[in-house]
C-alpha positions as CSV (number, residue, x, y, z in Angstrom):
1,X,138.1,90.8,-18.3
2,X,135.3,88.2,-18.3
3,X,133.8,85.9,-15.7
4,X,130.6,85.6,-13.7
5,X,132.0,87.4,-10.6
6,X,133.2,90.3,-12.6
7,X,129.9,90.6,-14.5
8,X,127.9,90.3,-11.3
9,X,129.7,93.3,-9.8
10,X,129.2,95.2,-13.1
11,X,125.5,94.5,-12.9
12,X,125.3,95.8,-9.3
13,X,126.9,99.1,-10.3
14,X,124.5,99.5,-13.2
15,X,121.7,99.7,-10.6
16,X,123.2,102.9,-9.3
17,X,121.5,106.2,-10.4
18,X,122.9,107.4,-13.7
19,X,125.4,104.6,-14.1
20,X,125.5,102.7,-17.4
21,X,127.3,99.4,-18.3
22,X,130.4,101.2,-19.5
23,X,130.9,103.3,-16.4
24,X,130.0,100.3,-14.2
25,X,132.9,98.3,-15.8
26,X,135.2,101.2,-15.1
27,X,134.3,101.0,-11.4
28,X,135.1,97.3,-11.3
29,X,138.4,97.8,-13.1
30,X,139.2,100.7,-10.7
31,X,138.6,98.3,-7.7
32,X,140.8,95.7,-9.3
33,X,143.6,98.2,-9.8
34,X,143.6,99.1,-6.1
35,X,145.4,97.0,-3.5
36,X,143.7,94.5,-1.2
37,X,143.7,96.9,1.7
38,X,141.6,99.4,-0.2
39,X,139.2,96.7,-1.3
40,X,139.0,95.4,2.3
41,X,138.3,98.9,3.6
42,X,135.6,99.3,0.9
43,X,133.9,96.1,1.9
44,X,134.2,97.0,5.6
45,X,132.5,100.3,5.1
46,X,129.6,98.7,3.2
47,X,129.2,96.0,5.9
48,X,129.2,98.7,8.6
49,X,126.6,100.7,6.8
50,X,124.5,97.5,6.3
51,X,124.7,96.8,10.1
52,X,124.1,100.3,11.4
53,X,122.0,102.1,8.9
54,X,118.3,102.7,9.7
55,X,115.4,104.6,8.3
56,X,113.9,107.1,10.7
57,X,110.5,105.9,11.8
58,X,109.1,109.4,11.7
59,X,110.6,111.2,8.6
60,X,112.1,108.2,6.7
61,X,115.6,109.7,6.5
62,X,118.4,107.2,6.4
63,X,120.8,107.6,9.4
64,X,123.5,105.7,11.3
65,X,122.1,104.3,14.5
66,X,124.6,103.9,17.4
67,X,122.1,102.0,19.5
68,X,119.8,99.3,18.1
69,X,116.8,100.7,19.9
70,X,117.2,104.1,18.3
71,X,114.5,104.6,15.7
72,X,114.6,108.4,15.3
73,X,117.2,110.3,13.4
74,X,119.0,113.1,15.2
75,X,116.9,115.8,13.7
76,X,113.5,114.3,14.7
77,X,114.9,113.6,18.1
78,X,116.1,117.1,18.7
79,X,113.7,119.1,20.9
80,X,115.6,122.3,20.2
81,X,114.5,122.4,16.5
82,X,111.3,124.0,15.3
83,X,108.7,121.1,15.5
84,X,105.9,123.4,14.3
85,X,107.1,123.2,10.7
86,X,107.5,120.2,8.4
87,X,109.1,120.4,5.0
88,X,108.0,117.6,2.6
89,X,110.7,116.6,0.1
90,X,111.2,113.8,-2.4
91,X,114.5,112.3,-1.3
92,X,117.3,112.1,1.3
93,X,119.6,114.2,-0.8
94,X,117.1,117.1,-0.7
95,X,117.3,117.0,3.1
96,X,121.1,117.0,3.1
97,X,121.2,120.0,0.9
98,X,118.7,122.1,2.9
99,X,120.4,121.2,6.2
100,X,123.8,122.3,4.7
101,X,122.4,125.8,3.9
102,X,121.6,126.3,7.6
103,X,118.5,128.4,6.6
104,X,115.8,126.0,7.8
105,X,115.3,124.9,11.4
106,X,112.3,122.7,11.1
107,X,111.6,119.0,10.5
108,X,111.4,117.0,7.3
109,X,109.4,114.2,5.8
110,X,110.8,112.2,2.9
111,X,107.8,111.3,0.7
112,X,109.6,109.5,-2.1
113,X,108.4,109.9,-5.7
114,X,104.6,109.7,-6.0
115,X,103.7,108.4,-9.5
116,X,100.8,110.0,-11.2
117,X,98.4,108.7,-13.9
118,X,98.9,110.0,-17.4
119,X,95.1,109.9,-17.9
120,X,94.0,111.6,-14.7
121,X,95.3,113.9,-11.9
122,X,95.6,111.1,-9.3
123,X,98.4,109.3,-7.6
124,X,98.9,105.8,-8.8
125,X,101.0,104.7,-5.8
126,X,100.6,105.9,-2.3
127,X,104.0,104.7,-0.8
128,X,104.3,106.9,2.3
129,X,101.3,109.1,1.7
130,X,99.2,107.4,4.4
131,X,102.0,107.6,7.0
132,X,102.4,111.2,6.2
133,X,98.7,111.9,6.7
134,X,98.8,110.1,10.0
135,X,101.8,112.0,11.2
136,X,100.3,115.4,10.2
137,X,97.0,114.5,11.9
138,X,98.8,113.5,15.1
139,X,100.9,116.7,15.2
140,X,98.0,118.8,14.2
141,X,95.7,117.3,16.9
142,X,98.2,118.0,19.7
143,X,98.7,121.5,18.4
144,X,102.4,121.1,17.5
145,X,102.2,121.5,13.7
146,X,101.6,125.0,12.3
147,X,103.0,124.8,8.7
148,X,103.6,122.3,6.0
149,X,106.1,123.3,3.3
150,X,106.0,121.4,0.0
151,X,109.5,121.4,-1.5
152,X,109.7,119.6,-4.8
153,X,111.7,120.2,-8.0
154,X,110.8,123.2,-10.2
155,X,109.6,120.9,-13.1
156,X,106.2,119.9,-14.5
157,X,106.5,116.7,-12.5
158,X,107.3,118.6,-9.3
159,X,104.6,121.1,-9.9
160,X,102.0,118.3,-10.4
161,X,103.2,116.6,-7.1
162,X,102.8,119.9,-5.3
163,X,99.3,120.5,-6.7
164,X,98.0,117.0,-6.0
165,X,99.5,116.9,-2.6
166,X,97.9,120.1,-1.6
167,X,94.6,118.6,-2.6
168,X,95.4,115.5,-0.5
169,X,96.2,117.5,2.5
170,X,93.4,120.1,2.3
171,X,91.1,118.4,4.8
172,X,93.9,117.9,7.4
173,X,95.0,121.5,7.0
174,X,91.4,122.8,7.5
175,X,90.7,120.5,10.4
176,X,93.7,121.6,12.4
177,X,94.3,125.1,11.0
178,X,97.7,124.2,9.4
179,X,99.2,126.4,6.7
180,X,100.3,124.6,3.6
181,X,102.9,126.5,1.5
182,X,105.3,125.8,-1.3
183,X,108.7,127.2,-2.2
184,X,108.5,130.6,-3.9
185,X,110.8,132.7,-6.1
186,X,114.4,131.5,-6.5
187,X,113.9,128.2,-8.3
188,X,114.2,128.4,-12.1
189,X,112.4,125.8,-14.3
190,X,114.1,122.5,-14.1
191,X,115.9,123.2,-10.8
192,X,116.1,120.3,-8.3
193,X,116.3,121.0,-4.6
194,X,119.2,118.6,-4.3
195,X,121.4,120.8,-6.5
196,X,120.3,124.2,-5.3
197,X,122.7,126.6,-3.6
198,X,122.2,128.2,-0.2
199,X,121.1,131.5,-1.5
200,X,118.5,130.0,-3.9
201,X,117.0,127.9,-1.1
202,X,117.0,130.8,1.3
203,X,115.1,133.0,-1.2
204,X,112.7,130.2,-2.0
205,X,111.9,129.7,1.7
206,X,111.6,133.4,2.4
207,X,109.1,133.9,-0.5
208,X,107.1,130.7,0.0
209,X,103.4,131.0,-0.6
């Protein structure tokens, strides 16, 4: 099939992670093969997400807000959780996987991917780094925060992010006597937090250093 509307939808799907033009075309043909009710429900779900989805003002996690004035996700707004610990991760899927294991009762901060220079050990984009430092300083000053856990992929890129972020947070950690740790044994080289099972995450948390 050809036509601008068809190709526009194909182009949209190619923007999804890991989706190339061929698979994108399969998605469009799949939608065309379904009935109008299915496509209407699909569009309704996207519209609902567009209307209700928010990003937590504290941790940057995407969540569905049932009230327009609600700017905190359920986890950050839950006083029964351990607010003395913050786990810093790269993406929302990392948070989902850790929560699913039920091994961690603290809070999160989604940092996003911090690009580094090939020529020097420095970050070339600061995205949410400044807001992270502000949050850690505030929680450190009021005595709430006791530990920061750096939880990135077991890869050269993840190791570099961990090392550079430790350097970035050294002053805050010293000023407010906050422990900075990283995940320990359990992660093999190349492992991503998003795909790790409950036992692996539990062992990595227990042996953090």
